[in-house]
Amino acid sequence: MAQTLAVTGKGGVGKTTCTALMIQWLVARQSTPILAVDADSNANLHELLGVNYQATVGGIRESARKEAQRLFGMAKQEFLDLRVHEALVEQRGYDLIVMGRPEGQGCYCFANNVLRDVIQRLAGKYQHVVVDSEAGLEHVSRRTLLTLDYLFIVSDCSVRGVRTARRIADLADEMGTPVKHRGLVVNRVPQGVLPPKIREEVEATDLRLWSVIPEDPHVAAMDAGGKTVCDIPEDSAARAAIGVLMEELLSAAPKREKPTLAVPAGGGR
Ligand SMILES: Nc1ncnc2c1ncn2[C@@H]1O[C@H](COP(=O)(O)OP(=O)(O)OP(=O)(O)O)[C@@H](O)[C@H]1O
Ligand SMILES: [Mg+2]
């Protein structure tokens, strides 16, 4: 069964950047195949990965709704299976599927449930499923997340970002979202050193601090130039920090029991 990793957090904190860097790390490690899921209705993971897509799950859901009169039971299931497979963008080491936004009106319950099944069945064919989520709490309250092995709650280096991360974790708990491991990733930290106030905020949460990702000029340059994560040098601070985090989490290394708050310069822990 695939290991499922999802990235969540407040708007603009770096969720998509972190997701793309994680996919890149897994591909480089040949920890493949990977299913990359863009679950943000404003899809843009594909841009950071440098790929295009044609169809979205939202679009498929809409056509299933239109075809509802004609298709019954297995026929509908097969129709969805086929269309979802067609929507997969195949790349070296990973396939990308874009959820898109729900289109049109009407009751989506049936199609939504069937599609969740389709994606869950699809997920069984992969070693990892990596999900880039929409900003904020709504998707958590809608319970659109699959069962997760790792939930990365990303914050920027701000009090509000850390507090939002905490609220997301609390909501996921309240909703009974099945998450095996969850932790906090503080991104865009100047020189990779958490300011004392942010440290305090992190300590006030019950979240484990999984990673401190430095503010990285290579990431900024990538974005300014409309480039992809492949254009970020291997030894860049953000890429290196994601590498350390993934290595620690996914290797057999014993799990850390307490947040590590002493952060050396350069983004290590
Ligand atoms: N470590 C970093 N160093 C410098 N810039 C960064 C870093 N991480 C992200 N950024 C920049 O922050 C901006 C937001 O990043 P990104 O799109 O990944 O955030 P997001 O959380 O996915 O946003 P949204 O909520 O809109 O989906 C981008 O311009 C990105 O280049
Ligand atoms: Mg994003």
Short mmCIF file of C-alpha atoms and ligand atoms in Angstrom, two decimals:
data_model
loop_
_atom_site.label_atom_id
_atom_site.label_comp_id
_atom_site.label_asym_id
_atom_site.label_seq_id
_atom_site.Cartn_x
_atom_site.Cartn_y
_atom_site.Cartn_z
CA MET A 1 0.00 0.00 0.00
CA ALA A 2 1.23 3.50 -0.83
CA GLN A 3 2.55 5.80 1.84
CA THR A 4 0.45 8.95 1.79
CA LEU A 5 1.98 12.37 2.45
CA ALA A 6 -0.07 15.57 2.46
CA VAL A 7 1.03 19.17 2.77
CA THR A 8 -1.28 21.74 4.31
CA GLY A 9 -1.10 25.21 5.90
CA LYS A 10 -2.11 28.84 5.61
CA GLY A 11 -2.21 30.58 2.21
CA GLY A 12 1.10 31.39 0.58
CA VAL A 13 3.37 29.73 3.17
CA GLY A 14 5.13 27.49 0.64
CA LYS A 15 2.96 24.34 0.52
CA THR A 16 3.31 23.84 -3.23
CA THR A 17 7.04 24.57 -3.15
CA CYS A 18 7.56 22.01 -0.38
CA THR A 19 5.36 19.44 -2.17
CA ALA A 20 7.27 19.84 -5.43
CA LEU A 21 10.62 19.51 -3.59
CA MET A 22 9.39 16.35 -1.84
CA ILE A 23 8.33 14.80 -5.15
CA GLN A 24 11.68 15.75 -6.65
CA TRP A 25 13.50 14.14 -3.69
CA LEU A 26 11.49 10.90 -3.96
CA VAL A 27 12.09 10.72 -7.72
CA ALA A 28 15.84 11.32 -7.25
CA ARG A 29 15.87 8.53 -4.64
CA GLN A 30 13.97 6.28 -7.04
CA SER A 31 11.40 5.84 -4.31
CA THR A 32 8.91 5.48 -7.12
CA PRO A 33 6.32 5.33 -8.61
CA ILE A 34 4.67 8.33 -7.01
CA LEU A 35 1.17 9.68 -7.45
CA ALA A 36 1.31 13.46 -7.18
CA VAL A 37 -2.12 14.88 -6.37
CA ASP A 38 -2.81 18.57 -6.85
CA ALA A 39 -5.79 19.04 -4.53
CA ASP A 40 -5.75 22.84 -4.71
CA SER A 41 -8.67 24.20 -6.76
CA ASN A 42 -6.23 26.83 -8.01
CA ALA A 43 -3.94 24.13 -9.36
CA ASN A 44 -0.31 25.12 -9.78
CA LEU A 45 1.82 22.19 -8.66
CA HIS A 46 2.23 21.27 -12.33
CA GLU A 47 3.98 24.60 -12.95
CA LEU A 48 6.63 23.93 -10.33
CA LEU A 49 7.08 20.42 -11.71
CA GLY A 50 7.19 21.74 -15.29
CA VAL A 51 4.33 19.63 -16.70
CA ASN A 52 0.97 20.30 -18.35
CA TYR A 53 -2.37 18.64 -17.78
CA GLN A 54 -5.55 18.30 -19.82
CA ALA A 55 -8.30 16.94 -17.58
CA THR A 56 -9.16 17.39 -13.92
CA VAL A 57 -11.05 15.19 -11.50
CA GLY A 58 -13.54 18.08 -11.08
CA GLY A 59 -14.23 17.93 -14.81
CA ILE A 60 -14.62 14.14 -14.71
CA ARG A 61 -17.00 14.44 -11.78
CA GLU A 62 -19.08 16.90 -13.79
CA SER A 63 -19.27 14.63 -16.84
CA ALA A 64 -20.22 11.72 -14.56
CA ARG A 65 -23.02 13.83 -13.17
CA LYS A 66 -24.25 14.64 -16.68
CA GLU A 67 -24.03 11.00 -17.68
CA ALA A 68 -25.80 9.91 -14.50
CA GLN A 69 -29.04 9.13 -16.30
CA ARG A 70 -27.29 6.86 -18.76
CA LEU A 71 -24.76 5.11 -16.53
CA PHE A 72 -25.59 2.74 -13.72
CA GLY A 73 -23.59 0.80 -11.13
CA MET A 74 -20.52 -0.82 -12.66
CA ALA A 75 -20.84 1.18 -15.87
CA LYS A 76 -20.45 4.39 -13.90
CA GLN A 77 -17.54 2.97 -11.92
CA GLU A 78 -15.78 1.86 -15.10
CA PHE A 79 -16.45 5.19 -16.76
CA LEU A 80 -14.82 7.01 -13.83
CA ASP A 81 -11.89 4.60 -13.66
CA LEU A 82 -11.19 5.06 -17.34
CA ARG A 83 -11.49 8.82 -17.28
CA VAL A 84 -9.27 9.17 -14.20
CA HIS A 85 -6.61 7.03 -15.88
CA GLU A 86 -6.81 9.23 -18.95
CA ALA A 87 -6.37 12.31 -16.76
CA LEU A 88 -3.08 11.07 -15.29
CA VAL A 89 -0.06 12.97 -16.56
CA GLU A 90 2.74 10.43 -16.80
CA GLN A 91 6.25 11.56 -16.01
CA ARG A 92 9.51 9.85 -15.17
CA GLY A 93 8.97 8.37 -11.70
CA TYR A 94 5.59 9.96 -11.05
CA ASP A 95 2.09 10.55 -12.35
CA LEU A 96 0.26 13.79 -11.67
CA ILE A 97 -3.48 14.05 -11.15
CA VAL A 98 -5.17 17.43 -10.81
CA MET A 99 -8.35 17.62 -8.76
CA GLY A 100 -9.43 20.98 -10.20
CA ARG A 101 -12.47 22.82 -8.99
CA PRO A 102 -15.97 21.43 -8.74
CA GLU A 103 -17.92 22.63 -11.74
CA GLY A 104 -21.64 23.19 -12.18
CA GLN A 105 -24.27 22.57 -9.58
CA GLY A 106 -26.10 19.62 -8.16
CA CYS A 107 -25.44 16.81 -5.77
CA TYR A 108 -21.92 15.49 -5.92
CA CYS A 109 -22.16 13.04 -3.08
CA PHE A 110 -22.35 9.92 -5.20
CA ALA A 111 -19.70 10.99 -7.74
CA ASN A 112 -17.45 12.27 -4.94
CA ASN A 113 -17.59 8.99 -3.09
CA VAL A 114 -16.94 6.99 -6.22
CA LEU A 115 -14.04 9.22 -7.14
CA ARG A 116 -12.51 8.88 -3.73
CA ASP A 117 -12.71 5.11 -4.22
CA VAL A 118 -11.11 5.42 -7.65
CA ILE A 119 -8.23 7.45 -6.24
CA GLN A 120 -7.83 5.09 -3.32
CA ARG A 121 -7.66 2.13 -5.70
CA LEU A 122 -5.26 4.02 -7.91
CA ALA A 123 -3.12 4.84 -4.89
CA GLY A 124 -2.50 1.14 -4.32
CA LYS A 125 -0.35 1.05 -7.45
CA TYR A 126 2.11 3.62 -6.14
CA GLN A 127 4.83 3.64 -3.54
CA HIS A 128 3.96 7.16 -2.39
CA VAL A 129 1.01 9.47 -2.82
CA VAL A 130 1.96 13.12 -2.29
CA VAL A 131 -0.87 15.64 -1.95
CA ASP A 132 -0.62 19.42 -2.27
CA SER A 133 -3.66 20.88 -0.51
CA GLU A 134 -5.69 24.01 -0.68
CA ALA A 135 -4.87 26.77 1.83
CA GLY A 136 -6.65 26.94 5.16
CA LEU A 137 -9.03 24.76 7.05
CA GLU A 138 -11.91 24.13 4.68
CA HIS A 139 -10.54 21.02 3.03
CA VAL A 140 -9.84 19.56 6.46
CA SER A 141 -13.44 20.18 7.55
CA ARG A 142 -14.73 18.71 4.27
CA ARG A 143 -12.79 15.56 5.09
CA THR A 144 -11.42 15.37 1.58
CA LEU A 145 -8.10 14.12 2.87
CA LEU A 146 -7.37 10.45 2.44
CA THR A 147 -5.95 8.36 5.25
CA LEU A 148 -2.53 9.90 5.78
CA ASP A 149 0.80 8.54 6.89
CA TYR A 150 2.39 11.97 7.12
CA LEU A 151 0.69 15.36 7.40
CA PHE A 152 3.11 18.27 6.93
CA ILE A 153 1.60 21.43 8.37
CA VAL A 154 3.54 24.30 6.85
CA SER A 155 3.83 27.75 8.38
CA ASP A 156 5.80 30.78 7.39
CA CYS A 157 8.03 32.41 9.97
CA SER A 158 5.14 34.29 11.58
CA VAL A 159 3.05 34.02 14.73
CA ARG A 160 -0.13 33.87 12.65
CA GLY A 161 1.26 31.12 10.48
CA VAL A 162 2.16 28.96 13.51
CA ARG A 163 -1.25 29.62 15.11
CA THR A 164 -3.01 28.63 11.88
CA ALA A 165 -0.92 25.46 11.80
CA ARG A 166 -2.11 24.67 15.29
CA ARG A 167 -5.76 25.31 14.34
CA ILE A 168 -5.42 23.02 11.32
CA ALA A 169 -4.00 20.27 13.54
CA ASP A 170 -6.79 20.75 16.09
CA LEU A 171 -9.45 20.65 13.40
CA ALA A 172 -7.97 17.52 11.85
CA ASP A 173 -8.13 15.92 15.32
CA GLU A 174 -11.72 17.05 15.87
CA MET A 175 -12.77 15.72 12.48
CA GLY A 176 -11.10 12.42 13.26
CA THR A 177 -8.90 12.70 10.15
CA PRO A 178 -6.86 9.52 10.11
CA VAL A 179 -3.26 10.76 10.35
CA LYS A 180 -0.41 8.55 11.58
CA HIS A 181 2.25 11.25 11.92
CA ARG A 182 1.90 14.98 11.72
CA GLY A 183 4.41 17.74 12.24
CA LEU A 184 5.17 21.37 11.74
CA VAL A 185 7.39 22.73 9.00
CA VAL A 186 8.37 26.37 9.42
CA ASN A 187 9.33 27.73 6.03
CA ARG A 188 11.07 30.88 4.83
CA VAL A 189 13.04 31.31 8.04
CA PRO A 190 15.74 34.00 7.71
CA GLN A 191 19.16 32.25 7.89
CA GLY A 192 17.33 29.15 9.13
CA VAL A 193 17.23 30.47 12.72
CA LEU A 194 13.84 30.70 14.42
CA PRO A 195 13.31 34.08 16.14
CA PRO A 196 12.57 33.70 19.90
CA LYS A 197 8.93 34.75 19.52
CA ILE A 198 8.28 32.10 16.87
CA ARG A 199 10.07 29.55 19.02
CA GLU A 200 7.68 30.35 21.86
CA GLU A 201 4.69 29.95 19.55
CA VAL A 202 5.97 26.60 18.33
CA GLU A 203 6.49 25.44 21.91
CA ALA A 204 2.91 26.47 22.72
CA THR A 205 1.60 24.03 20.12
CA ASP A 206 1.64 20.30 20.69
CA LEU A 207 3.13 19.90 17.24
CA ARG A 208 6.50 18.37 16.66
CA LEU A 209 8.82 20.68 14.81
CA TRP A 210 9.81 18.57 11.84
CA SER A 211 11.77 21.11 9.89
CA VAL A 212 12.98 24.68 9.63
CA ILE A 213 13.37 25.63 5.99
CA PRO A 214 15.48 28.72 5.33
CA GLU A 215 14.42 31.60 3.16
CA ASP A 216 16.13 30.58 -0.05
CA PRO A 217 17.07 32.99 -2.85
CA HIS A 218 17.16 30.05 -5.30
CA VAL A 219 13.46 29.42 -4.66
CA ALA A 220 12.68 33.10 -5.15
CA ALA A 221 14.72 33.14 -8.38
CA MET A 222 12.91 30.04 -9.63
CA ASP A 223 9.55 31.71 -9.08
CA ALA A 224 10.60 35.06 -10.52
CA GLY A 225 11.86 33.32 -13.64
CA GLY A 226 8.79 31.05 -14.05
CA LYS A 227 11.11 28.05 -13.68
CA THR A 228 10.68 24.66 -12.04
CA VAL A 229 12.13 22.90 -8.99
CA CYS A 230 14.56 21.17 -11.35
CA ASP A 231 16.26 24.56 -11.74
CA ILE A 232 16.98 24.82 -8.00
CA PRO A 233 20.56 23.71 -7.24
CA GLU A 234 20.87 20.51 -5.26
CA ASP A 235 22.77 22.18 -2.43
CA SER A 236 20.34 25.10 -2.09
CA ALA A 237 19.15 25.64 1.48
CA ALA A 238 15.46 24.79 0.93
CA ARG A 239 16.16 21.72 -1.18
CA ALA A 240 18.72 20.47 1.34
CA ALA A 241 16.31 20.99 4.28
CA ILE A 242 13.53 19.06 2.53
CA GLY A 243 16.06 16.30 1.81
CA VAL A 244 17.02 16.04 5.50
CA LEU A 245 13.36 16.01 6.54
CA MET A 246 12.38 13.31 4.06
CA GLU A 247 15.40 11.22 4.93
CA GLU A 248 14.57 11.40 8.64
CA LEU A 249 10.89 10.68 8.25
CA LEU A 250 10.99 7.99 5.64
CA SER A 251 14.10 6.15 6.73
CA ALA A 252 14.01 3.68 9.59
CA ALA A 253 15.54 6.27 11.90
CA PRO A 254 13.86 6.38 15.32
CA LYS A 255 11.19 9.04 15.60
CA ARG A 256 12.12 12.14 17.48
CA GLU A 257 10.27 12.44 20.77
CA LYS A 258 10.49 16.16 21.33
CA PRO A 259 10.56 19.22 19.10
CA THR A 260 14.13 20.28 18.43
CA LEU A 261 14.23 23.99 18.85
CA ALA A 262 17.93 24.73 18.78
CA VAL A 263 18.39 25.52 15.12
CA PRO A 264 21.88 26.05 13.80
CA ALA A 265 22.35 28.54 10.98
CA GLY A 266 21.93 27.04 7.52
CA GLY A 267 18.66 25.27 8.21
CA GLY A 268 19.81 22.16 10.05
CA ARG A 269 18.23 21.05 13.27
N1 LIG B 1 12.01 28.60 1.30
C1 LIG B 1 11.62 29.59 0.50
N2 LIG B 1 12.46 30.63 0.22
C2 LIG B 1 12.06 31.66 -0.56
N3 LIG B 1 10.85 31.75 -1.13
C3 LIG B 1 9.97 30.75 -0.89
C4 LIG B 1 10.31 29.63 -0.08
N4 LIG B 1 9.22 28.81 -0.04
C5 LIG B 1 8.27 29.39 -0.79
N5 LIG B 1 8.70 30.56 -1.30
C6 LIG B 1 7.94 31.50 -2.14
O1 LIG B 1 6.73 31.80 -1.47
C7 LIG B 1 5.68 31.99 -2.40
C8 LIG B 1 4.51 31.06 -2.05
O2 LIG B 1 4.95 29.71 -2.25
P1 LIG B 1 3.92 28.56 -2.63
O3 LIG B 1 3.16 28.88 -3.86
O4 LIG B 1 4.67 27.29 -2.57
O5 LIG B 1 2.93 28.69 -1.39
P2 LIG B 1 1.53 27.96 -1.15
O6 LIG B 1 1.41 27.78 0.31
O7 LIG B 1 1.43 26.76 -2.01
O8 LIG B 1 0.51 29.08 -1.67
P3 LIG B 1 -1.07 28.89 -1.90
O9 LIG B 1 -1.72 28.98 -0.55
O10 LIG B 1 -1.42 30.08 -2.76
O11 LIG B 1 -1.29 27.58 -2.57
C9 LIG B 1 6.27 31.71 -3.77
O12 LIG B 1 6.62 32.93 -4.37
C10 LIG B 1 7.52 30.88 -3.45
O13 LIG B 1 8.53 31.02 -4.42
MG MG B 2 -0.06 26.18 -3.36
#
